[in-house]
Amino acid sequence: MDISDTRWRTKTKASPATSYRLNTVTKQSNTLTTQVSVSSLAVRLKEAQQAIDSARLNQQSFLQNNNVLTWLSQRKQEEINSAKREFEQLSKPQLEIIAMDPSNTFSKAEKAAAYEKWHALDQRALSELKRNALNDDNAMTSFEAALYTHSQTFSELGKAMLPDDYLSQAQSHFESALQGVNLSAHTMNNQATQYYRLMVTDLFAGNEPKVHNGAEGMSSHNLERSNYDFLTQKDRFMLADLYQYADQNDIDFEYIQKLANDIGNYRRHGDGKLLSNFNEGHFNTEGQKLTVGFTQRDQASIDSLMNNGALSSSTLDAGFVSFITDPGLGALSHQGSYQFLAHIAEVTAGIATSDSATQFKTFTEASSINERYVMTQSEESISLPEPDVTCKNGVCEVTEKGRKNGVTLTQNTQMLAPPIEFKPAQFDTLLHLQSDPNTKKSVWFKWLLEK
């Protein structure tokens, strides 16, 4: 810190005394040495205080000492730092005695060290005043009042260590800091507005709908709505932040579109409560239980996400993450990338990312169902009861059991539409046809209603 404009050193008529330093206490020093050092410091503080009292009696003013300032300008910082370590636990009044010592009881390095330590403590106090003032509606007025009160607490020696423009300097620095805070907030508000509009344009074609109730997401009047319509306001703000991150890191917006679709699907089903878990009771025609799971790559990303501690601090909705990472709920329905999901969790949590943002420069759709999920079937199969009627290729006939039960077929019921068996590839195709890419509206449910 530049002290050329401070009343740092007093001029006295006392004859120069031989300068000496505090005994250094090293790690190897024993208890006796430490006690001697502390005792020596106490004695020297007393001597310096007596010299100050004597100077007051002689009505001597505490002014700068040009010789000391010249010595300080040589920047013998190593000697000053050595002295600072000795004064680590001293109070401001004790530091004032050392810094303003007129008797040369303390060396120039020790005086400089005490001066710098004192001002470091004062700067810490000023920083606290600034933080408190920033919480006030009229921050500048609040800081000026607090600064004046603070200045009244200085002792005579403390005031002698301050520059003449101490108050105006502190006010000027706070005013500059306040302008910086306001400019930063203004910039942030402008950016937030800009990227929220971008989110609305990209997801809602520029016409943001109200937030629709997920508990009624599957009602007849909501079937044609896009999953995006069920995004909560908190979801939309979070996605706007992701658009800003993506824009600044050259990330394909389709990653965000897919993530938004997955979150919207979760919301439209009552935060996932209206959906059943596929792995809790699905069987094929042979009676084998079906189990859906994640691909090896996706499972690795999910494991990393669950174990790296990011979720506790991430802005991602914990309920959604739990839903989409459950294989029975998320493996079949997800449209987004689990690698991107893990990346965003880390980014919003403020921790180091496992994958670079450059990995998401271009969104790549899964080329096959094997890249989206893994379907397995159990080795065991359950015994299915014999039906009364069987149908094959649209032709139905009564089984032996049916005949025993008195079941007959009329001529009009002989030919039926062939049964639909959703194979994985077919089911995957329907999932991709849920929404029209142009209107963003659901076409899958409309297609079902027309059948």
GROMACS .gro file of C-alpha atoms in nm:
model
  451
    1MET     CA    1   0.000   0.000   0.000
    2ASP     CA    2   0.133   0.347  -0.086
    3ILE     CA    3   0.177   0.547   0.233
    4SER     CA    4   0.339   0.857   0.085
    5ASP     CA    5   0.030   1.066   0.166
    6THR     CA    6  -0.007   0.963   0.528
    7ARG     CA    7   0.093   1.118   0.855
    8TRP     CA    8   0.285   0.806   0.932
    9ARG     CA    9   0.579   0.911   1.150
   10THR     CA   10   0.627   1.172   1.418
   11LYS     CA   11   0.917   1.413   1.439
   12THR     CA   12   1.068   1.427   1.786
   13LYS     CA   13   1.366   1.589   1.952
   14ALA     CA   14   1.467   1.258   2.103
   15SER     CA   15   1.817   1.151   2.011
   16PRO     CA   16   1.842   0.854   1.777
   17ALA     CA   17   1.874   0.524   1.954
   18THR     CA   18   2.023   0.205   1.825
   19SER     CA   19   1.757   0.008   1.637
   20TYR     CA   20   1.701  -0.352   1.715
   21ARG     CA   21   1.442  -0.614   1.628
   22LEU     CA   22   1.228  -0.856   1.814
   23ASN     CA   23   1.384  -1.188   1.892
   24THR     CA   24   1.256  -1.424   1.623
   25VAL     CA   25   1.060  -1.721   1.749
   26THR     CA   26   1.123  -2.016   1.518
   27LYS     CA   27   0.973  -2.363   1.517
   28GLN     CA   28   1.286  -2.485   1.696
   29SER     CA   29   1.259  -2.227   1.975
   30ASN     CA   30   1.179  -2.369   2.314
   31THR     CA   31   0.922  -2.238   2.559
   32LEU     CA   32   1.178  -2.025   2.741
   33THR     CA   33   1.279  -1.845   2.421
   34THR     CA   34   0.914  -1.777   2.339
   35GLN     CA   35   0.850  -1.633   2.683
   36VAL     CA   36   1.158  -1.412   2.658
   37SER     CA   37   1.046  -1.290   2.313
   38VAL     CA   38   0.695  -1.206   2.433
   39SER     CA   39   0.834  -1.041   2.742
   40SER     CA   40   1.075  -0.839   2.529
   41LEU     CA   41   0.789  -0.723   2.306
   42ALA     CA   42   0.587  -0.615   2.608
   43VAL     CA   43   0.882  -0.418   2.744
   44ARG     CA   44   0.941  -0.248   2.413
   45LEU     CA   45   0.573  -0.161   2.374
   46LYS     CA   46   0.589   0.003   2.716
   47GLU     CA   47   0.900   0.199   2.618
   48ALA     CA   48   0.741   0.315   2.293
   49GLN     CA   49   0.425   0.419   2.479
   50GLN     CA   50   0.634   0.624   2.720
   51ALA     CA   51   0.806   0.797   2.428
   52ILE     CA   52   0.467   0.877   2.274
   53ASP     CA   53   0.339   1.015   2.605
   54SER     CA   54   0.651   1.228   2.633
   55ALA     CA   55   0.598   1.364   2.283
   56ARG     CA   56   0.242   1.458   2.374
   57LEU     CA   57   0.362   1.644   2.684
   58ASN     CA   58   0.602   1.840   2.465
   59GLN     CA   59   0.306   1.916   2.233
   60GLN     CA   60   0.484   1.756   1.942
   61SER     CA   61   0.266   1.675   1.641
   62PHE     CA   62   0.264   1.334   1.477
   63LEU     CA   63   0.382   1.404   1.123
   64GLN     CA   64   0.548   1.207   0.847
   65ASN     CA   65   0.914   1.120   0.877
   66ASN     CA   66   1.071   1.155   0.532
   67ASN     CA   67   1.362   0.933   0.627
   68VAL     CA   68   1.124   0.646   0.703
   69LEU     CA   69   0.932   0.700   0.380
   70THR     CA   70   1.257   0.702   0.184
   71TRP     CA   71   1.353   0.376   0.348
   72LEU     CA   72   1.010   0.229   0.271
   73SER     CA   73   1.038   0.329  -0.094
   74GLN     CA   74   1.329   0.088  -0.123
   75ARG     CA   75   1.072  -0.190  -0.074
   76LYS     CA   76   1.262  -0.402   0.173
   77GLN     CA   77   0.957  -0.624   0.187
   78GLU     CA   78   1.141  -0.929   0.317
   79GLU     CA   79   1.232  -0.749   0.640
   80ILE     CA   80   0.880  -0.612   0.673
   81ASN     CA   81   0.721  -0.955   0.625
   82SER     CA   82   0.953  -1.102   0.886
   83ALA     CA   83   0.838  -0.840   1.134
   84LYS     CA   84   0.471  -0.893   1.042
   85ARG     CA   85   0.485  -1.252   1.161
   86GLU     CA   86   0.586  -1.129   1.506
   87PHE     CA   87   0.281  -0.899   1.524
   88GLU     CA   88   0.020  -1.153   1.410
   89GLN     CA   89  -0.183  -1.143   1.733
   90LEU     CA   90  -0.147  -0.773   1.818
   91SER     CA   91  -0.447  -0.542   1.845
   92LYS     CA   92  -0.490  -0.216   1.656
   93PRO     CA   93  -0.389  -0.001   1.959
   94GLN     CA   94  -0.068  -0.205   1.998
   95LEU     CA   95   0.009  -0.175   1.628
   96GLU     CA   96  -0.044   0.202   1.653
   97ILE     CA   97   0.216   0.226   1.932
   98ILE     CA   98   0.473   0.040   1.722
   99ALA     CA   99   0.400   0.229   1.399
  100MET     CA  100   0.409   0.571   1.567
  101ASP     CA  101   0.703   0.501   1.802
  102PRO     CA  102   0.913   0.824   1.817
  103SER     CA  103   1.201   0.671   2.011
  104ASN     CA  104   1.335   0.415   1.765
  105THR     CA  105   1.257   0.140   2.014
  106PHE     CA  106   1.121  -0.043   1.710
  107SER     CA  107   1.309  -0.068   1.383
  108LYS     CA  108   1.187   0.089   1.060
  109ALA     CA  109   1.089  -0.253   0.927
  110GLU     CA  110   0.885  -0.322   1.238
  111LYS     CA  111   0.713   0.016   1.212
  112ALA     CA  112   0.628  -0.048   0.848
  113ALA     CA  113   0.500  -0.395   0.935
  114ALA     CA  114   0.279  -0.256   1.211
  115TYR     CA  115   0.150   0.015   0.979
  116GLU     CA  116   0.057  -0.234   0.707
  117LYS     CA  117  -0.106  -0.473   0.956
  118TRP     CA  118  -0.310  -0.187   1.103
  119HIS     CA  119  -0.434  -0.078   0.761
  120ALA     CA  120  -0.516  -0.438   0.666
  121LEU     CA  121  -0.740  -0.460   0.973
  122ASP     CA  122  -0.901  -0.128   0.883
  123GLN     CA  123  -0.964  -0.240   0.524
  124ARG     CA  124  -1.133  -0.551   0.661
  125ALA     CA  125  -1.362  -0.329   0.868
  126LEU     CA  126  -1.437  -0.110   0.563
  127SER     CA  127  -1.523  -0.418   0.357
  128GLU     CA  128  -1.777  -0.520   0.619
  129LEU     CA  129  -1.930  -0.172   0.610
  130LYS     CA  130  -1.958  -0.195   0.230
  131ARG     CA  131  -2.124  -0.538   0.239
  132ASN     CA  132  -2.381  -0.418   0.492
  133ALA     CA  133  -2.451  -0.099   0.295
  134LEU     CA  134  -2.516  -0.293  -0.026
  135ASN     CA  135  -2.814  -0.457   0.145
  136ASP     CA  136  -2.973  -0.115   0.202
  137ASP     CA  137  -3.205   0.045  -0.052
  138ASN     CA  138  -3.000   0.366  -0.035
  139ALA     CA  139  -2.656   0.207  -0.025
  140MET     CA  140  -2.449   0.525  -0.064
  141THR     CA  141  -2.622   0.712   0.219
  142SER     CA  142  -2.600   0.406   0.441
  143PHE     CA  143  -2.228   0.366   0.375
  144GLU     CA  144  -2.149   0.735   0.436
  145ALA     CA  145  -2.324   0.722   0.774
  146ALA     CA  146  -2.147   0.400   0.872
  147LEU     CA  147  -1.812   0.539   0.754
  148TYR     CA  148  -1.849   0.853   0.964
  149THR     CA  149  -1.932   0.646   1.273
  150HIS     CA  150  -1.632   0.425   1.201
  151SER     CA  151  -1.399   0.726   1.170
  152GLN     CA  152  -1.503   0.848   1.515
  153THR     CA  153  -1.365   0.532   1.673
  154PHE     CA  154  -1.002   0.612   1.579
  155SER     CA  155  -0.762   0.708   1.854
  156GLU     CA  156  -0.527   1.003   1.823
  157LEU     CA  157  -0.253   0.771   1.696
  158GLY     CA  158  -0.494   0.600   1.459
  159LYS     CA  159  -0.599   0.932   1.306
  160ALA     CA  160  -0.233   1.021   1.258
  161MET     CA  161  -0.191   0.706   1.047
  162LEU     CA  162  -0.466   0.805   0.804
  163PRO     CA  163  -0.432   1.007   0.483
  164ASP     CA  164  -0.600   1.348   0.485
  165ASP     CA  165  -0.854   1.231   0.227
  166TYR     CA  166  -0.935   0.901   0.403
  167LEU     CA  167  -1.311   0.963   0.409
  168SER     CA  168  -1.335   1.094   0.052
  169GLN     CA  169  -1.120   0.805  -0.075
  170ALA     CA  170  -1.339   0.546   0.096
  171GLN     CA  171  -1.655   0.711  -0.038
  172SER     CA  172  -1.512   0.730  -0.390
  173HIS     CA  173  -1.409   0.364  -0.386
  174PHE     CA  174  -1.753   0.257  -0.264
  175GLU     CA  175  -1.926   0.471  -0.527
  176SER     CA  176  -1.717   0.306  -0.800
  177ALA     CA  177  -1.792  -0.037  -0.658
  178LEU     CA  178  -2.162   0.049  -0.641
  179GLN     CA  179  -2.165   0.156  -1.006
  180GLY     CA  180  -1.993  -0.170  -1.095
  181VAL     CA  181  -2.255  -0.369  -0.905
  182ASN     CA  182  -2.540  -0.179  -1.073
  183LEU     CA  183  -2.381  -0.220  -1.417
  184SER     CA  184  -2.327  -0.590  -1.355
  185ALA     CA  185  -2.686  -0.634  -1.237
  186HIS     CA  186  -2.813  -0.436  -1.538
  187THR     CA  187  -2.603  -0.647  -1.774
  188MET     CA  188  -2.717  -0.966  -1.607
  189ASN     CA  189  -3.081  -0.857  -1.626
  190ASN     CA  190  -3.044  -0.774  -1.995
  191GLN     CA  191  -2.878  -1.109  -2.063
  192ALA     CA  192  -3.140  -1.296  -1.862
  193THR     CA  193  -3.416  -1.127  -2.061
  194GLN     CA  194  -3.238  -1.196  -2.390
  195TYR     CA  195  -3.196  -1.568  -2.324
  196TYR     CA  196  -3.545  -1.608  -2.182
  197ARG     CA  197  -3.677  -1.470  -2.511
  198LEU     CA  198  -3.451  -1.711  -2.695
  199MET     CA  199  -3.598  -1.998  -2.494
  200VAL     CA  200  -3.953  -1.884  -2.577
  201THR     CA  201  -3.865  -1.856  -2.946
  202ASP     CA  202  -3.697  -2.195  -2.965
  203LEU     CA  203  -3.946  -2.397  -2.760
  204PHE     CA  204  -4.275  -2.211  -2.813
  205ALA     CA  205  -4.222  -2.051  -3.155
  206GLY     CA  206  -4.223  -1.710  -2.983
  207ASN     CA  207  -4.565  -1.748  -2.819
  208GLU     CA  208  -4.520  -1.861  -2.459
  209PRO     CA  209  -4.825  -2.043  -2.320
  210LYS     CA  210  -4.932  -2.046  -1.958
  211VAL     CA  211  -4.810  -2.330  -1.739
  212HIS     CA  212  -5.059  -2.615  -1.772
  213ASN     CA  213  -5.157  -2.842  -1.487
  214GLY     CA  214  -4.971  -3.172  -1.503
  215ALA     CA  215  -5.241  -3.347  -1.301
  216GLU     CA  216  -5.467  -3.298  -1.606
  217GLY     CA  217  -5.194  -3.362  -1.860
  218MET     CA  218  -5.363  -3.671  -2.004
  219SER     CA  219  -5.717  -3.529  -2.012
  220SER     CA  220  -5.883  -3.516  -2.354
  221HIS     CA  221  -5.842  -3.138  -2.396
  222ASN     CA  222  -5.469  -3.164  -2.323
  223LEU     CA  223  -5.381  -3.459  -2.546
  224GLU     CA  224  -5.271  -3.241  -2.836
  225ARG     CA  225  -5.057  -3.013  -2.623
  226SER     CA  226  -4.680  -3.021  -2.641
  227ASN     CA  227  -4.483  -3.145  -2.343
  228TYR     CA  228  -4.327  -2.798  -2.335
  229ASP     CA  229  -4.663  -2.650  -2.228
  230PHE     CA  230  -4.635  -2.826  -1.892
  231LEU     CA  231  -4.295  -2.682  -1.804
  232THR     CA  232  -4.320  -2.487  -1.478
  233GLN     CA  233  -4.201  -2.129  -1.450
  234LYS     CA  234  -3.897  -2.251  -1.258
  235ASP     CA  235  -3.824  -2.499  -1.538
  236ARG     CA  236  -3.842  -2.220  -1.795
  237PHE     CA  237  -3.601  -1.995  -1.605
  238MET     CA  238  -3.359  -2.285  -1.568
  239LEU     CA  239  -3.381  -2.364  -1.940
  240ALA     CA  240  -3.321  -1.996  -2.025
  241ASP     CA  241  -2.996  -2.020  -1.826
  242LEU     CA  242  -2.905  -2.331  -2.024
  243TYR     CA  243  -2.962  -2.144  -2.351
  244GLN     CA  244  -2.717  -1.880  -2.231
  245TYR     CA  245  -2.461  -2.148  -2.141
  246ALA     CA  246  -2.515  -2.325  -2.473
  247ASP     CA  247  -2.487  -2.003  -2.672
  248GLN     CA  248  -2.162  -1.909  -2.500
  249ASN     CA  249  -2.013  -2.257  -2.543
  250ASP     CA  250  -2.129  -2.337  -2.898
  251ILE     CA  251  -2.361  -2.619  -2.787
  252ASP     CA  252  -2.635  -2.744  -3.019
  253PHE     CA  253  -2.971  -2.613  -2.892
  254GLU     CA  254  -3.129  -2.949  -2.974
  255TYR     CA  255  -2.972  -3.087  -2.657
  256ILE     CA  256  -3.181  -2.837  -2.461
  257GLN     CA  257  -3.493  -2.905  -2.669
  258LYS     CA  258  -3.469  -3.276  -2.590
  259LEU     CA  259  -3.406  -3.212  -2.221
  260ALA     CA  260  -3.702  -2.971  -2.211
  261ASN     CA  261  -3.920  -3.237  -2.374
  262ASP     CA  262  -3.819  -3.493  -2.110
  263ILE     CA  263  -3.889  -3.250  -1.826
  264GLY     CA  264  -4.221  -3.153  -1.985
  265ASN     CA  265  -4.322  -3.519  -2.019
  266TYR     CA  266  -4.244  -3.565  -1.650
  267ARG     CA  267  -4.455  -3.260  -1.560
  268ARG     CA  268  -4.756  -3.352  -1.777
  269HIS     CA  269  -4.782  -3.684  -1.594
  270GLY     CA  270  -4.811  -3.527  -1.249
  271ASP     CA  271  -4.434  -3.523  -1.194
  272GLY     CA  272  -4.421  -3.882  -1.313
  273LYS     CA  273  -4.683  -4.009  -1.069
  274LEU     CA  274  -4.930  -4.097  -1.347
  275LEU     CA  275  -4.684  -4.330  -1.521
  276SER     CA  276  -4.625  -4.694  -1.434
  277ASN     CA  277  -4.284  -4.853  -1.419
  278PHE     CA  278  -4.227  -5.077  -1.720
  279ASN     CA  279  -4.015  -5.315  -1.514
  280GLU     CA  280  -4.295  -5.389  -1.271
  281GLY     CA  281  -4.497  -5.636  -1.476
  282HIS     CA  282  -4.457  -5.659  -1.854
  283PHE     CA  283  -4.446  -5.998  -2.028
  284ASN     CA  284  -4.419  -6.116  -2.386
  285THR     CA  285  -4.656  -6.365  -2.551
  286GLU     CA  286  -4.442  -6.655  -2.426
  287GLY     CA  287  -4.489  -6.548  -2.065
  288GLN     CA  288  -4.134  -6.419  -2.022
  289LYS     CA  289  -4.091  -6.106  -1.811
  290LEU     CA  290  -3.948  -5.808  -1.999
  291THR     CA  291  -3.695  -5.574  -1.841
  292VAL     CA  292  -3.573  -5.250  -1.994
  293GLY     CA  293  -3.237  -5.099  -1.905
  294PHE     CA  294  -2.993  -4.832  -2.013
  295THR     CA  295  -2.714  -4.875  -2.263
  296GLN     CA  296  -2.367  -4.920  -2.119
  297ARG     CA  297  -2.272  -4.564  -2.215
  298ASP     CA  298  -2.583  -4.409  -2.062
  299GLN     CA  299  -2.550  -4.616  -1.745
  300ALA     CA  300  -2.191  -4.494  -1.703
  301SER     CA  301  -2.310  -4.132  -1.729
  302ILE     CA  302  -2.590  -4.197  -1.480
  303ASP     CA  303  -2.351  -4.364  -1.234
  304SER     CA  304  -2.118  -4.065  -1.257
  305LEU     CA  305  -2.409  -3.826  -1.205
  306MET     CA  306  -2.525  -4.011  -0.894
  307ASN     CA  307  -2.181  -4.037  -0.736
  308ASN     CA  308  -2.005  -3.705  -0.806
  309GLY     CA  309  -2.205  -3.496  -0.558
  310ALA     CA  310  -2.335  -3.253  -0.821
  311LEU     CA  311  -2.706  -3.315  -0.760
  312SER     CA  312  -2.705  -3.163  -0.411
  313SER     CA  313  -2.609  -2.822  -0.557
  314SER     CA  314  -2.746  -2.845  -0.911
  315THR     CA  315  -3.045  -2.643  -1.032
  316LEU     CA  316  -3.186  -2.954  -1.200
  317ASP     CA  317  -3.507  -3.077  -1.038
  318ALA     CA  318  -3.413  -3.371  -0.813
  319GLY     CA  319  -3.749  -3.542  -0.871
  320PHE     CA  320  -3.705  -3.528  -1.247
  321VAL     CA  321  -3.350  -3.664  -1.227
  322SER     CA  322  -3.470  -3.953  -1.009
  323PHE     CA  323  -3.748  -4.024  -1.259
  324ILE     CA  324  -3.543  -4.007  -1.579
  325THR     CA  325  -3.260  -4.219  -1.434
  326ASP     CA  326  -3.493  -4.502  -1.329
  327PRO     CA  327  -3.468  -4.754  -1.616
  328GLY     CA  328  -3.832  -4.857  -1.590
  329LEU     CA  329  -3.942  -4.494  -1.628
  330GLY     CA  330  -3.672  -4.320  -1.829
  331ALA     CA  331  -3.509  -4.574  -2.060
  332LEU     CA  332  -3.804  -4.596  -2.300
  333SER     CA  333  -3.938  -4.242  -2.270
  334HIS     CA  334  -3.624  -4.029  -2.273
  335GLN     CA  335  -3.540  -3.822  -2.578
  336GLY     CA  336  -3.244  -3.632  -2.436
  337SER     CA  337  -2.882  -3.720  -2.378
  338TYR     CA  338  -2.772  -3.861  -2.043
  339GLN     CA  339  -2.423  -3.731  -2.112
  340PHE     CA  340  -2.564  -3.379  -2.149
  341LEU     CA  341  -2.780  -3.425  -1.839
  342ALA     CA  342  -2.472  -3.517  -1.633
  343HIS     CA  343  -2.278  -3.227  -1.784
  344ILE     CA  344  -2.548  -2.974  -1.696
  345ALA     CA  345  -2.573  -3.110  -1.342
  346GLU     CA  346  -2.201  -3.047  -1.297
  347VAL     CA  347  -2.211  -2.703  -1.461
  348THR     CA  348  -2.503  -2.578  -1.251
  349ALA     CA  349  -2.346  -2.723  -0.936
  350GLY     CA  350  -2.025  -2.533  -1.006
  351ILE     CA  351  -1.796  -2.837  -1.006
  352ALA     CA  352  -1.545  -2.959  -1.262
  353THR     CA  353  -1.714  -3.120  -1.562
  354SER     CA  354  -1.641  -3.478  -1.665
  355ASP     CA  355  -1.697  -3.399  -2.033
  356SER     CA  356  -1.596  -3.092  -2.229
  357ALA     CA  357  -1.870  -2.868  -2.371
  358THR     CA  358  -1.721  -2.928  -2.716
  359GLN     CA  359  -1.866  -3.280  -2.703
  360PHE     CA  360  -2.213  -3.129  -2.747
  361LYS     CA  361  -2.144  -2.914  -3.051
  362THR     CA  362  -2.376  -3.123  -3.271
  363PHE     CA  363  -2.669  -3.331  -3.151
  364THR     CA  364  -2.671  -3.684  -3.288
  365GLU     CA  365  -2.990  -3.888  -3.284
  366ALA     CA  366  -2.968  -4.253  -3.181
  367SER     CA  367  -2.942  -4.457  -3.500
  368SER     CA  368  -3.108  -4.767  -3.354
  369ILE     CA  369  -3.300  -4.884  -3.051
  370ASN     CA  370  -2.984  -5.052  -2.927
  371GLU     CA  371  -2.836  -4.705  -2.881
  372ARG     CA  372  -3.137  -4.591  -2.677
  373TYR     CA  373  -3.214  -4.879  -2.441
  374VAL     CA  374  -3.161  -5.250  -2.380
  375MET     CA  375  -3.455  -5.492  -2.359
  376THR     CA  376  -3.405  -5.831  -2.198
  377GLN     CA  377  -3.639  -6.120  -2.123
  378SER     CA  378  -3.632  -6.365  -1.837
  379GLU     CA  379  -3.530  -6.726  -1.888
  380GLU     CA  380  -3.829  -6.842  -1.688
  381SER     CA  381  -4.180  -6.796  -1.820
  382ILE     CA  382  -4.514  -6.800  -1.651
  383SER     CA  383  -4.789  -7.041  -1.758
  384LEU     CA  384  -5.056  -6.853  -1.943
  385PRO     CA  385  -5.415  -6.978  -1.910
  386GLU     CA  386  -5.562  -7.128  -2.226
  387PRO     CA  387  -5.796  -6.874  -2.389
  388ASP     CA  388  -6.150  -6.948  -2.508
  389VAL     CA  389  -6.075  -6.798  -2.849
  390THR     CA  390  -5.754  -6.764  -3.049
  391CYS     CA  391  -5.700  -6.539  -3.349
  392LYS     CA  392  -5.428  -6.570  -3.609
  393ASN     CA  393  -5.392  -6.347  -3.915
  394GLY     CA  394  -5.741  -6.213  -3.855
  395VAL     CA  395  -5.903  -6.556  -3.838
  396CYS     CA  396  -6.045  -6.655  -3.499
  397GLU     CA  397  -6.151  -6.996  -3.372
  398VAL     CA  398  -6.284  -7.137  -3.049
  399THR     CA  399  -6.040  -7.350  -2.852
  400GLU     CA  400  -6.120  -7.680  -2.686
  401LYS     CA  401  -6.156  -7.498  -2.359
  402GLY     CA  402  -6.391  -7.248  -2.520
  403ARG     CA  403  -6.610  -7.522  -2.661
  404LYS     CA  404  -6.633  -7.680  -2.318
  405ASN     CA  405  -6.736  -7.341  -2.186
  406GLY     CA  406  -7.002  -7.311  -2.454
  407VAL     CA  407  -6.836  -7.032  -2.651
  408THR     CA  408  -6.941  -6.996  -3.013
  409LEU     CA  409  -6.853  -6.750  -3.287
  410THR     CA  410  -7.106  -6.583  -3.515
  411GLN     CA  411  -7.023  -6.528  -3.880
  412ASN     CA  412  -6.964  -6.155  -3.824
  413THR     CA  413  -6.700  -6.217  -3.558
  414GLN     CA  414  -6.491  -6.468  -3.753
  415MET     CA  415  -6.272  -6.204  -3.916
  416LEU     CA  416  -6.112  -5.960  -3.678
  417ALA     CA  417  -5.835  -5.705  -3.718
  418PRO     CA  418  -5.498  -5.864  -3.656
  419PRO     CA  419  -5.368  -5.806  -3.305
  420ILE     CA  420  -5.109  -5.535  -3.260
  421GLU     CA  421  -4.793  -5.642  -3.088
  422PHE     CA  422  -4.568  -5.348  -3.008
  423LYS     CA  423  -4.220  -5.462  -3.084
  424PRO     CA  424  -3.936  -5.243  -2.955
  425ALA     CA  425  -3.864  -5.089  -3.295
  426GLN     CA  426  -4.232  -5.005  -3.350
  427PHE     CA  427  -4.265  -4.857  -3.003
  428ASP     CA  428  -3.956  -4.647  -3.057
  429THR     CA  429  -4.100  -4.510  -3.381
  430LEU     CA  430  -4.420  -4.403  -3.205
  431LEU     CA  431  -4.217  -4.223  -2.941
  432HIS     CA  432  -4.043  -4.021  -3.211
  433LEU     CA  433  -4.381  -3.932  -3.363
  434GLN     CA  434  -4.519  -3.780  -3.043
  435SER     CA  435  -4.486  -3.422  -3.164
  436ASP     CA  436  -4.501  -3.243  -3.494
  437PRO     CA  437  -4.160  -3.078  -3.551
  438ASN     CA  438  -4.326  -2.770  -3.699
  439THR     CA  439  -4.625  -2.707  -3.471
  440LYS     CA  440  -4.472  -2.867  -3.158
  441LYS     CA  441  -4.816  -3.023  -3.096
  442SER     CA  442  -4.875  -3.387  -3.017
  443VAL     CA  443  -4.976  -3.595  -3.318
  444TRP     CA  444  -4.948  -3.940  -3.164
  445PHE     CA  445  -5.255  -3.905  -2.943
  446LYS     CA  446  -5.451  -3.737  -3.220
  447TRP     CA  447  -5.369  -4.037  -3.440
  448LEU     CA  448  -5.494  -4.274  -3.170
  449LEU     CA  449  -5.819  -4.080  -3.127
  450GLU     CA  450  -5.889  -4.099  -3.500
  451LYS     CA  451  -5.860  -4.478  -3.500
   0.00000   0.00000   0.00000
